[in-house]
Structure formats: C-alpha cells, structure tokens
Short mmCIF file of C-alpha atoms in Angstrom, two decimals:
data_model
loop_
_atom_site.label_atom_id
_atom_site.label_comp_id
_atom_site.label_asym_id
_atom_site.label_seq_id
_atom_site.Cartn_x
_atom_site.Cartn_y
_atom_site.Cartn_z
CA MET A 1 91.34 -2.98 -31.19
CA SER A 2 94.00 -1.10 -29.23
CA ALA A 3 94.93 -2.50 -25.75
CA ARG A 4 95.15 -0.85 -23.16
CA PRO A 5 98.71 -0.15 -20.29
CA VAL A 6 98.28 -2.45 -18.12
CA ALA A 7 100.44 -1.80 -15.14
CA ALA A 8 103.10 -3.99 -13.85
CA THR A 9 101.85 -6.17 -11.46
CA ALA A 10 103.26 -6.51 -7.45
CA THR A 11 104.21 -10.35 -6.27
CA THR A 12 101.63 -11.60 -4.40
CA ALA A 13 104.62 -12.88 -1.52
CA ALA A 14 104.70 -9.12 -0.88
CA VAL A 15 104.24 -7.59 2.89
CA ALA A 16 101.13 -5.55 2.21
CA SER A 17 100.96 -1.83 2.15
CA ASP A 18 100.04 -1.17 5.08
CA PRO A 19 102.40 -1.81 8.14
CA CYS A 20 99.29 -2.90 10.17
CA CYS A 21 98.55 -4.87 8.71
CA ALA A 22 100.43 -8.77 8.31
CA ALA A 23 100.98 -10.61 4.99
CA PRO A 24 99.09 -12.04 3.03
CA LEU A 25 99.40 -16.31 3.53
CA PRO A 26 100.90 -18.43 0.56
CA VAL A 27 98.48 -20.01 -1.63
CA LEU A 28 98.72 -21.96 -4.50
CA GLY A 29 98.60 -19.91 -7.73
CA ARG A 30 99.74 -16.76 -6.21
CA ASP A 31 102.53 -16.29 -9.65
CA VAL A 32 99.78 -17.33 -12.44
CA THR A 33 99.23 -14.84 -15.57
CA VAL A 34 97.22 -15.17 -17.59
CA PRO A 35 96.64 -13.23 -20.62
CA LEU A 36 94.70 -10.30 -21.08
CA VAL A 37 92.07 -9.73 -24.85
CA THR A 38 93.81 -7.35 -25.17
CA GLY A 39 97.82 -8.11 -25.15
CA GLY A 40 100.49 -9.01 -22.52
CA GLU A 41 99.80 -11.27 -19.75
CA VAL A 42 99.10 -10.02 -16.32
CA THR A 43 99.39 -11.99 -12.44
CA TYR A 44 96.06 -13.13 -11.92
CA ALA A 45 94.15 -11.42 -9.55
CA ALA A 46 91.31 -13.96 -7.78
CA LEU A 47 88.64 -13.00 -6.48
CA ASP A 48 86.58 -16.06 -6.23
CA TYR A 49 86.70 -16.54 -2.19
CA ALA A 50 83.14 -17.16 -1.45
CA ALA A 51 83.21 -20.05 -4.22
CA SER A 52 86.11 -21.48 -3.97
CA ALA A 53 88.48 -20.27 -2.06
CA PRO A 54 92.33 -21.56 -3.88
CA ALA A 55 94.61 -23.99 -1.29
CA LEU A 56 96.92 -22.44 1.21
CA GLN A 57 100.25 -23.43 0.35
CA ARG A 58 100.75 -25.48 3.22
CA VAL A 59 97.90 -27.48 2.64
CA TRP A 60 99.72 -28.66 -0.10
CA ASP A 61 102.27 -29.28 1.36
CA ASP A 62 100.93 -31.26 3.97
CA VAL A 63 99.10 -33.09 1.01
CA ALA A 64 101.88 -33.56 -0.83
CA ALA A 65 104.33 -35.04 2.35
CA TYR A 66 101.84 -37.56 2.76
CA ALA A 67 100.12 -38.57 -0.15
CA PRO A 68 102.92 -40.98 -0.96
CA TYR A 69 101.51 -43.28 2.29
CA TYR A 70 98.09 -43.00 0.86
CA GLY A 71 96.24 -45.83 2.41
CA SER A 72 92.92 -47.01 2.97
CA VAL A 73 91.48 -46.26 6.03
CA HIS A 74 89.82 -49.05 9.15
CA ARG A 75 90.64 -51.16 6.66
CA GLY A 76 93.62 -52.60 6.66
CA ALA A 77 97.02 -54.04 8.18
CA GLY A 78 99.19 -53.08 6.28
CA TYR A 79 101.41 -49.88 7.45
CA LEU A 80 100.51 -47.37 5.37
CA SER A 81 96.74 -48.04 6.47
CA GLN A 82 97.24 -48.04 10.33
CA LEU A 83 99.13 -44.91 9.65
CA SER A 84 96.79 -43.61 7.10
CA THR A 85 93.77 -44.60 9.32
CA ASP A 86 95.81 -42.73 12.62
CA LEU A 87 95.83 -39.33 10.53
CA PHE A 88 92.98 -39.96 9.07
CA GLU A 89 90.82 -40.40 13.14
CA ASN A 90 94.22 -37.48 14.43
CA SER A 91 91.85 -35.16 12.08
CA ARG A 92 89.01 -35.63 13.11
CA ALA A 93 90.82 -34.29 16.40
CA THR A 94 92.27 -31.06 14.54
CA VAL A 95 87.82 -29.83 13.14
CA HIS A 96 86.95 -30.88 17.01
CA SER A 97 89.50 -28.79 18.28
CA PHE A 98 88.84 -26.23 15.43
CA LEU A 99 85.79 -25.39 16.13
CA ASP A 100 85.68 -25.99 19.79
CA CYS A 101 82.82 -28.07 20.08
CA ARG A 102 81.31 -29.73 23.27
CA ASP A 103 82.56 -33.18 24.86
CA GLY A 104 79.79 -35.63 22.75
CA ASP A 105 79.41 -34.55 19.80
CA GLN A 106 80.45 -36.00 16.79
CA VAL A 107 82.73 -34.59 13.50
CA VAL A 108 81.44 -36.32 10.04
CA PHE A 109 82.74 -35.69 7.77
CA THR A 110 81.18 -35.29 3.95
CA ARG A 111 81.83 -33.92 1.08
CA SER A 112 80.92 -30.07 1.30
CA THR A 113 79.01 -27.89 2.80
CA THR A 114 75.09 -29.27 1.04
CA ASP A 115 76.06 -32.44 1.86
CA SER A 116 76.24 -32.17 5.61
CA LEU A 117 72.62 -30.85 4.96
CA ASN A 118 71.37 -32.94 3.44
CA LEU A 119 72.54 -35.42 5.62
CA LEU A 120 71.79 -33.85 9.08
CA ALA A 121 67.62 -33.22 6.76
CA ALA A 122 67.84 -37.27 6.00
CA ALA A 123 68.30 -37.01 9.90
CA LEU A 124 65.78 -35.06 11.28
CA PRO A 125 63.29 -36.55 13.94
CA ALA A 126 59.92 -37.38 12.09
CA ASP A 127 56.97 -34.37 12.33
CA CYS A 128 60.61 -31.53 12.95
CA GLN A 129 59.10 -28.70 11.42
CA VAL A 130 61.67 -26.67 9.26
CA PHE A 131 62.54 -22.37 9.50
CA VAL A 132 64.51 -20.90 7.10
CA PHE A 133 64.96 -17.32 6.45
CA GLU A 134 64.91 -16.58 2.10
CA THR A 135 68.57 -15.29 2.65
CA GLU A 136 70.50 -18.41 2.83
CA HIS A 137 72.44 -20.40 0.47
CA HIS A 138 69.80 -22.66 -1.36
CA ALA A 139 72.90 -25.17 0.21
CA SER A 140 70.56 -24.71 3.26
CA LEU A 141 67.40 -23.69 1.50
CA LEU A 142 66.53 -26.84 -0.19
CA PRO A 143 67.13 -29.97 1.15
CA TRP A 144 64.66 -29.96 3.67
CA GLY A 145 62.07 -32.87 1.14
CA ASP A 146 59.72 -33.24 2.39
CA SER A 147 60.00 -31.25 6.36
CA ARG A 148 57.37 -29.20 6.87
CA VAL A 149 59.67 -25.66 6.21
CA THR A 150 58.67 -22.12 7.55
CA TYR A 151 60.73 -19.50 4.86
CA LEU A 152 61.46 -16.31 6.75
CA ASN A 153 61.14 -12.72 4.62
CA ALA A 154 64.29 -11.20 4.90
CA PRO A 155 65.34 -8.70 7.51
CA ARG A 156 66.34 -6.06 7.56
CA THR A 157 68.16 -5.61 10.99
CA PRO A 158 69.92 -8.46 12.14
CA GLY A 159 66.99 -7.48 15.47
CA GLU A 160 64.55 -7.42 13.32
CA ALA A 161 66.19 -11.36 11.83
CA VAL A 162 66.46 -12.49 16.19
CA ARG A 163 62.25 -11.21 16.32
CA THR A 164 61.08 -12.39 13.69
CA LEU A 165 61.89 -16.55 14.35
CA GLU A 166 60.96 -15.75 17.90
CA HIS A 167 57.42 -15.22 16.56
CA ALA A 168 57.90 -18.05 14.04
CA LEU A 169 58.45 -20.34 16.80
CA ALA A 170 56.74 -19.24 19.12
CA GLU A 171 53.13 -20.07 16.52
CA ARG A 172 54.24 -23.12 15.68
CA ASP A 173 51.73 -25.43 15.81
CA PRO A 174 52.14 -27.75 16.77
CA TYR A 175 54.42 -26.98 18.79
CA GLY A 176 57.15 -29.91 17.98
CA PRO A 177 59.95 -30.41 16.73
CA ALA A 178 61.87 -28.24 14.95
CA LEU A 179 65.53 -27.28 13.49
CA VAL A 180 66.82 -23.55 12.25
CA CYS A 181 69.33 -22.48 9.85
CA VAL A 182 70.88 -19.98 9.14
CA THR A 183 73.97 -19.12 8.01
CA GLY A 184 77.64 -17.52 9.70
CA ALA A 185 77.99 -14.80 6.63
CA SER A 186 76.01 -14.33 3.60
CA ASN A 187 77.84 -15.48 0.65
CA VAL A 188 76.49 -12.84 -0.57
CA THR A 189 76.16 -9.80 1.75
CA GLY A 190 78.88 -11.32 3.91
CA GLU A 191 77.14 -9.15 6.13
CA LEU A 192 77.79 -11.17 9.50
CA TRP A 193 74.07 -12.70 10.94
CA PRO A 194 73.69 -12.69 15.70
CA VAL A 195 74.28 -16.23 16.01
CA ARG A 196 74.20 -15.80 19.07
CA GLU A 197 71.38 -14.33 19.43
CA LEU A 198 69.53 -16.91 16.69
CA ALA A 199 70.85 -20.23 18.93
CA ALA A 200 69.48 -17.54 22.16
CA ALA A 201 65.50 -17.76 21.16
CA ALA A 202 66.02 -21.19 19.33
CA HIS A 203 66.62 -22.95 22.82
CA ALA A 204 64.13 -20.56 24.39
CA HIS A 205 61.50 -21.81 22.22
CA GLY A 206 62.47 -25.80 22.01
CA ALA A 207 63.76 -25.18 18.96
CA ARG A 208 67.48 -26.36 17.58
CA ILE A 209 69.65 -24.89 15.63
CA VAL A 210 72.26 -25.09 12.93
CA LEU A 211 74.92 -22.97 11.22
CA ASP A 212 75.99 -22.96 7.93
CA ALA A 213 79.01 -21.69 8.59
CA ALA A 214 80.55 -21.96 5.18
CA GLN A 215 81.40 -17.72 4.81
CA LEU A 216 81.93 -17.93 8.36
CA ALA A 217 84.92 -20.28 9.23
CA PRO A 218 87.54 -19.52 6.81
CA HIS A 219 87.68 -15.60 7.58
CA HIS A 220 86.25 -15.66 11.63
CA PRO A 221 86.81 -18.13 14.95
CA VAL A 222 84.10 -20.20 14.73
CA SER A 223 82.88 -22.24 18.38
CA VAL A 224 80.32 -24.56 18.55
CA ARG A 225 80.10 -23.91 22.41
CA GLU A 226 80.15 -20.25 22.19
CA LEU A 227 78.28 -19.44 20.02
CA ASP A 228 75.70 -22.05 21.35
CA VAL A 229 74.76 -23.96 18.00
CA ASP A 230 73.51 -27.56 18.31
CA TRP A 231 75.24 -28.29 14.50
CA VAL A 232 77.73 -26.68 11.77
CA ALA A 233 78.57 -26.86 8.64
CA PHE A 234 80.50 -26.68 6.40
CA SER A 235 83.23 -26.59 3.19
CA GLY A 236 87.26 -27.70 2.57
CA HIS A 237 86.80 -26.43 -0.45
CA LYS A 238 86.40 -22.85 0.65
CA LEU A 239 88.27 -23.07 3.57
CA TYR A 240 91.66 -23.33 1.16
CA ALA A 241 91.62 -27.45 1.58
CA PRO A 242 89.55 -27.36 -1.88
CA PHE A 243 89.98 -30.88 -2.26
CA GLY A 244 86.40 -32.68 -2.08
CA SER A 245 85.10 -33.01 1.63
CA GLY A 246 83.33 -30.83 4.51
CA VAL A 247 82.00 -31.39 7.75
CA LEU A 248 79.13 -31.78 9.94
CA ALA A 249 80.03 -31.20 14.09
CA GLY A 250 77.11 -30.80 15.92
CA ARG A 251 75.50 -33.37 18.72
CA ALA A 252 74.92 -37.22 18.12
CA ASP A 253 71.63 -38.20 18.93
CA TRP A 254 70.17 -37.43 15.79
CA LEU A 255 72.22 -38.61 14.27
CA GLN A 256 71.99 -41.95 16.28
CA ASP A 257 68.96 -42.29 15.97
CA ALA A 258 68.49 -41.37 12.37
CA GLU A 259 69.39 -44.45 9.28
CA PRO A 260 72.53 -44.57 7.94
CA TYR A 261 73.18 -41.44 5.34
CA LEU A 262 74.30 -43.78 2.50
CA ALA A 263 74.09 -48.21 3.66
CA GLY A 264 78.23 -49.64 3.10
CA GLY A 265 81.10 -50.97 4.47
CA GLY A 266 82.52 -48.71 7.18
CA ALA A 267 78.91 -47.97 8.48
CA SER A 268 78.66 -51.24 9.10
CA ARG A 269 79.25 -52.95 12.75
CA ARG A 270 77.88 -56.24 11.77
CA VAL A 271 76.16 -57.91 8.64
CA ALA A 272 74.88 -61.52 9.33
CA ARG A 273 71.50 -63.89 7.71
CA ARG A 274 68.63 -64.02 9.24
CA ALA A 275 67.27 -67.90 8.70
CA ASP A 276 64.80 -66.57 6.30
CA GLY A 277 67.17 -65.89 3.60
CA GLY A 278 67.32 -61.95 4.60
CA VAL A 279 70.30 -59.62 6.28
CA ASP A 280 70.55 -58.26 9.64
CA VAL A 281 73.35 -55.61 9.94
CA GLU A 282 74.15 -53.35 12.71
CA TRP A 283 75.28 -50.18 12.02
CA HIS A 284 77.70 -48.45 14.07
CA THR A 285 77.07 -45.41 16.48
CA THR A 286 79.99 -42.85 16.30
CA ALA A 287 80.24 -40.34 12.28
CA ALA A 288 81.54 -43.66 10.71
CA ARG A 289 77.06 -43.93 10.88
CA HIS A 290 76.94 -42.07 8.52
CA GLU A 291 80.80 -42.18 6.24
CA ALA A 292 79.50 -45.71 4.00
CA GLY A 293 82.41 -46.54 2.04
CA SER A 294 86.31 -45.99 1.78
CA PRO A 295 86.91 -42.02 3.15
CA ASN A 296 88.52 -39.43 0.78
CA VAL A 297 91.08 -38.91 3.71
CA ILE A 298 93.49 -36.57 1.06
CA GLY A 299 90.38 -33.93 2.19
CA VAL A 300 90.47 -35.13 5.19
CA TYR A 301 93.35 -33.68 5.89
CA ALA A 302 94.06 -31.20 3.92
CA ILE A 303 90.55 -29.92 5.89
CA ALA A 304 92.76 -30.00 8.92
CA SER A 305 95.79 -29.10 7.65
CA ALA A 306 93.89 -25.43 6.92
CA CYS A 307 92.43 -25.32 10.25
CA LYS A 308 96.18 -25.57 11.89
CA ALA A 309 97.15 -23.15 9.39
CA LEU A 310 94.90 -20.48 10.71
CA THR A 311 94.66 -20.94 13.84
CA GLU A 312 98.63 -20.19 14.07
CA ALA A 313 98.08 -17.41 11.94
CA GLY A 314 95.86 -16.27 14.50
CA PHE A 315 92.34 -14.66 13.54
CA ASP A 316 92.83 -11.97 15.76
CA THR A 317 95.60 -11.04 12.55
CA LEU A 318 93.93 -13.04 9.62
CA VAL A 319 90.31 -10.47 10.70
CA GLU A 320 91.99 -7.36 10.83
CA ARG A 321 94.34 -7.58 7.96
CA GLU A 322 90.87 -8.79 5.72
CA GLN A 323 88.99 -6.12 7.55
CA HIS A 324 92.02 -3.82 6.14
CA LEU A 325 91.35 -5.14 2.74
CA ILE A 326 87.17 -4.56 2.90
CA ALA A 327 87.87 -1.13 3.89
CA LYS A 328 89.91 -0.44 0.22
CA VAL A 329 87.42 -2.32 -1.47
CA ARG A 330 84.41 -0.03 0.00
CA GLU A 331 86.33 2.42 0.10
CA GLY A 332 87.00 2.31 -4.08
CA LEU A 333 83.41 1.50 -4.53
CA ALA A 334 82.30 4.96 -3.14
CA GLU A 335 84.35 7.12 -4.81
CA VAL A 336 82.18 5.25 -8.86
CA PRO A 337 78.43 6.82 -8.83
CA GLU A 338 77.32 4.80 -10.76
CA VAL A 339 78.03 0.99 -8.30
CA ARG A 340 75.38 0.12 -5.44
CA VAL A 341 76.74 -2.21 -3.32
CA LEU A 342 73.83 -4.28 -1.40
CA SER A 343 73.15 -4.68 1.37
CA LEU A 344 70.50 -6.28 3.75
CA PHE A 345 71.32 -3.84 7.11
CA GLY A 346 73.18 -1.01 6.29
CA ASP A 347 76.77 -0.07 5.41
CA ASP A 348 78.00 0.38 9.25
CA ALA A 349 77.54 -4.06 9.47
CA PRO A 350 80.08 -6.54 10.49
CA ARG A 351 81.31 -8.78 7.39
CA VAL A 352 83.74 -10.18 5.65
CA GLY A 353 85.28 -10.19 2.33
CA VAL A 354 82.32 -10.10 0.27
CA ILE A 355 80.90 -7.81 -1.36
CA SER A 356 78.32 -7.90 -4.22
CA PHE A 357 77.23 -5.05 -6.20
CA VAL A 358 75.60 -3.71 -9.69
CA VAL A 359 76.33 -1.08 -11.70
CA ASP A 360 74.46 1.49 -13.66
CA GLY A 361 74.25 1.46 -17.05
CA TRP A 362 76.30 -2.01 -17.12
CA ASN A 363 75.09 -5.33 -17.02
CA SER A 364 76.49 -7.59 -14.49
CA SER A 365 78.10 -10.03 -16.61
CA HIS A 366 79.12 -7.85 -19.81
CA PHE A 367 81.22 -6.10 -16.88
CA ALA A 368 82.33 -8.97 -14.39
CA ALA A 369 83.61 -10.41 -18.29
CA ALA A 370 85.70 -7.29 -19.10
CA LEU A 371 87.19 -7.13 -15.42
CA SER A 372 88.25 -10.68 -16.23
CA ALA A 373 89.68 -10.14 -19.94
CA GLU A 374 90.54 -6.87 -19.98
CA TYR A 375 92.34 -7.17 -16.25
CA GLY A 376 93.11 -10.37 -15.22
CA ILE A 377 90.37 -10.33 -12.51
CA GLY A 378 88.44 -12.94 -11.40
CA VAL A 379 85.08 -12.26 -9.72
CA ARG A 380 81.50 -13.88 -9.97
CA ASP A 381 78.98 -12.79 -11.04
CA GLY A 382 74.09 -14.32 -11.30
CA LEU A 383 72.66 -14.70 -8.45
CA PHE A 384 75.99 -16.80 -6.32
CA CYS A 385 73.01 -20.01 -5.36
CA ALA A 386 70.60 -17.24 -3.41
CA HIS A 387 67.94 -16.27 -6.51
CA PRO A 388 65.69 -15.23 -3.15
CA LEU A 389 68.21 -13.30 -1.83
CA VAL A 390 69.44 -10.81 -4.71
CA ARG A 391 65.93 -11.00 -6.33
CA THR A 392 65.12 -9.34 -2.92
CA LEU A 393 68.63 -6.27 -2.72
CA LEU A 394 67.68 -6.42 -6.23
CA GLY A 395 64.65 -5.32 -5.66
CA SER A 396 62.57 -7.45 -8.06
CA GLY A 397 59.64 -9.76 -7.97
CA PRO A 398 59.30 -12.95 -6.82
CA GLN A 399 58.90 -13.88 -9.82
CA GLU A 400 60.21 -11.95 -12.52
CA VAL A 401 63.27 -13.94 -13.95
CA GLY A 402 66.47 -13.56 -12.78
CA GLU A 403 69.49 -13.93 -15.57
CA CYS A 404 72.00 -16.65 -14.46
CA GLY A 405 74.03 -16.36 -17.33
CA ALA A 406 74.88 -14.10 -19.20
CA PRO A 407 71.99 -12.97 -21.25
CA GLU A 408 71.68 -10.08 -24.23
CA ALA A 409 71.41 -6.70 -22.39
CA ALA A 410 71.17 -3.59 -24.33
CA PRO A 411 73.43 -0.97 -22.83
CA GLY A 412 71.41 0.49 -19.02
CA GLU A 413 68.69 -1.64 -20.05
CA ARG A 414 67.80 -3.64 -16.28
CA SER A 415 70.30 -6.43 -15.10
CA LEU A 416 68.48 -8.97 -11.97
CA ASN A 417 72.25 -10.33 -11.33
CA ALA A 418 74.87 -9.22 -9.10
CA ILE A 419 78.43 -9.01 -9.56
CA ARG A 420 80.11 -10.08 -6.52
CA VAL A 421 83.83 -9.89 -5.56
CA SER A 422 85.25 -11.69 -2.68
CA PHE A 423 88.56 -12.33 -1.08
CA GLY A 424 90.61 -13.93 2.25
CA ALA A 425 94.12 -14.79 3.68
CA GLY A 426 95.51 -15.29 0.48
CA THR A 427 94.48 -11.76 -0.46
CA PRO A 428 97.70 -9.31 -1.61
CA ASP A 429 96.82 -5.76 -1.29
CA GLU A 430 97.33 -4.61 -5.11
CA HIS A 431 94.10 -7.16 -6.13
CA VAL A 432 92.02 -5.64 -4.42
CA GLU A 433 93.62 -2.17 -5.72
CA ARG A 434 93.44 -3.19 -9.55
CA PHE A 435 90.09 -3.64 -8.76
CA VAL A 436 89.18 -0.99 -7.50
CA GLY A 437 91.09 0.45 -10.34
CA ALA A 438 89.58 -1.63 -12.92
CA VAL A 439 86.25 -0.74 -11.95
CA ARG A 440 86.49 3.06 -11.65
CA GLU A 441 88.30 2.53 -15.90
CA LEU A 442 86.01 1.02 -16.57
CA VAL A 443 82.39 2.35 -15.25
CA ARG A 444 84.12 6.33 -17.11
CA GLU A 445 85.90 4.82 -20.66
CA GLY A 446 84.11 1.81 -21.26
CA ALA A 447 85.18 -1.87 -21.85
CA GLN A 448 88.08 -2.09 -24.45
CA TRP A 449 86.57 -5.27 -26.24
CA THR A 450 83.41 -6.63 -27.79
CA TYR A 451 81.12 -9.20 -25.94
CA HIS A 452 78.42 -11.39 -25.99
CA THR A 453 76.55 -14.86 -25.29
CA GLU A 454 78.10 -17.82 -25.59
CA ASP A 455 77.03 -21.33 -24.01
CA GLY A 456 75.56 -19.11 -21.64
CA ARG A 457 78.47 -16.73 -20.77
CA CYS A 458 79.78 -13.89 -21.33
CA VAL A 459 83.13 -13.69 -23.76
CA PRO A 460 85.04 -12.01 -25.35
CA ALA A 461 84.14 -11.51 -29.52
CA VAL A 462 87.12 -13.67 -31.97
#
C-alpha cells in the first residue's frame, strides 16, 4: 500500500509555539523514533500519560546518581545502608511537604494507588460503610471487600455530586463509621471533582474521605490541609517516576489500629517466643507498620525527586501550559463533526489533560491502532479500568457487553469502547498538533492500511 507523507517533527525540547507558555519539562524518551507501517520513521508522540507518564529526565538523573550507593534500609551498619536509610526517610518528608500534610499525618509507601487503597480498605474499622461513585477507576471502586459499599450513580454536575453524597450519608443505617472514596480528576474525562465540598459533606455527616489523586497530583497541587481530606493516594508511575512505588498519606489512627497490611520484617518491632511455643509480636505504630519487607528505595526516591521537580517548575506554570494544550486538542476535535468528546459535567468544566472521545463510523480500537501504526501516536482505547463510567457516558445498558480489546466491528457498527488522549508536563505542542491533524485526516480519508484482531488487539495486517 502507498505511504502517506509524514511531516517533519519538531524536537520535544523546543519552546512551545505559544510564547505565553513555558517549554515542556524534559522527559526520558523524548527523542525516540518509531517505525510507521506506511514506511519511514517518526518521533514517537506519547499521549497516554493517564496510564503511565514518562520519567522526568531529572528523576532519571537522580536515580542514576544514587544507584551505585544503593543499600538495605533500616537494617545495616554500613555506610551505604545508612545513606540509603537517610534518603528513604528524607523522601518521606519530601512527600509529606509536597502534599501539605498535617502534623501527625503518616506517609506510607506502597506499590501504587491500587495498593494504597487496598491497604486503607484493610484498615477500616469494623462495620465501616463505604460510599463511592460509579464514576471511579477500578482502583477506587473495587478494594472494599466485605465492607458495606454504597455505589452512587454518576452525577451530571459537581453540585449534584455533593447533594447525592450528602443524602446517602444522612440516610445510612446504622449511622456508624463511614468512608467516602473520590477521585480528584477523572481518568476518563479529565474533569476535576469538587473534592473540598465533598470532604465538607463527609465530615458534616461523621464520615471520612480518601482522595484518589492518581490523575490530579501530576497536574495540580494537592494540599491535604486545604482540601481537608483524611487520606490521599497516588502512584509514582503517573507522577513521572515509573519505578514501582506509590503513596498513602493521611491520618494515622485507623492505620495504627489495623493489623499490618503485610506481616514480616520491618513491620515488627519485637518478636519473642512464648512459653507455650507460640510467638508474640509487637508491631510498629509508625508508617513502618504497613511497609513490611525490604522497601523499594529507588522507587521512593524517584517519587521524591518528581515532587521536587514539579514544585520547582511551579504548578502555576505547569497548569498554564497544560491548559494551552487542552485548548489546542479540544478546539481541534471540535472541528471534526464525527468526533464526540465524553463529559460528565459539560464543556466548561475545569479539567486536566485527559480527553476521551468516540468517532462515528469507527471502532475505537481500530482508530487507536491507526494512530499508532500510521502516525506514531500512542493513545489508549478501551474502557480505561472505569467500566461503569464509560458505559454511562456511551449510553450503554449495564448488561450490554463492552469491548476492551479489538472486536471485529464493521465500519459504522456501535463501538462500546472509547479513545483516550492524555498529556502533561513533558508534552510538546507538536505532539498534540500531530494528533489533531491525524484525527482529521483519518476521519476524512480513512486508514491507509488493513487491520485485524490478533491476541485481543487491533493490529496492522502483514
């Protein structure tokens, strides 16, 4: 098949075309080129930040500088062990400051947002009721196990979200301990949720609230004090630190009263045999209580490095630049009548750089595959680990089968999945401009290649 000409790409280090905006932060992989199925190569446009953001160059450099000095934490008398312990605990202090935590709040290092929320779920008091909107990512929707969970319908305005929560909390029976779990920014629509107002509603009705900041922390400052949330969870791999660590930060009491998340070394302060042959264990009451085993020092240090880098860059500057990119994408998509952008709160809702959409006449998996194979643009397709929300936005029934892979859908057939483009501090203008141009061209001219399903993915036929 004939190849479509590929325009020359600008370097990712270039200053933004809009002089009011700063240059993107340097990220690892910004000069990677990928082959096109139509021939030639192009600089890869990574537009799947909502899944995992590339490592900041600053983070990579800090990790590389520390790596030769790696040592076991809290367990060694040697110099490298002591250095690593200091670095680990200083990283905890950095995260505490980054989140503007209260005095007495604990910062527990985990593997991810999912791990953090599962940890909190394991620490809930007996008979605690959990309230969560159906709009949440599965990391927030599913960890609550045997707790009594009330799933709230998707609101269509921020005010409706607050009213819905207030009503549910007021009507709970029995009126005992309760936890609200809410996202700060949707991983599907990018829309910001009224966290401060929801926290006030929760506290007014004797409940606590945990903020899933996985999509918020990379884009906006998160202040535990100002938002008045009880806990916050996020992942390093979305905060430009993809080295396998996450954070749960907040009030210590429920965490101190719970059994350790994992039993083992590091979580235990003292272990002794009893006369009857058993074992007595005294567990730590600090964050170490839930950090059993040798911790991921490099992952923790990477998070701290990212926190410092974003703080030093200035969130005002980062937000201004991101809003500039959001406007480019939304204005470009609005010019294509076949594109429908998904939204809960409407076009004017404040949002981060996460936009999902569908295209009339296209299966979303096919469209995403063509963006990758023919333009070197990486986006995501599917239900984004937020199945109930995407079903609601697409207008499908709760029992209607969704399509997460690459189903064999004929042109024009209903597509129960969507396409998501997401970006952030490391995204140059050229990437979003190429994306908008590719969408316009694909809708107008169609794909230049043939695609089929292979191992559950839509891929170019060879």
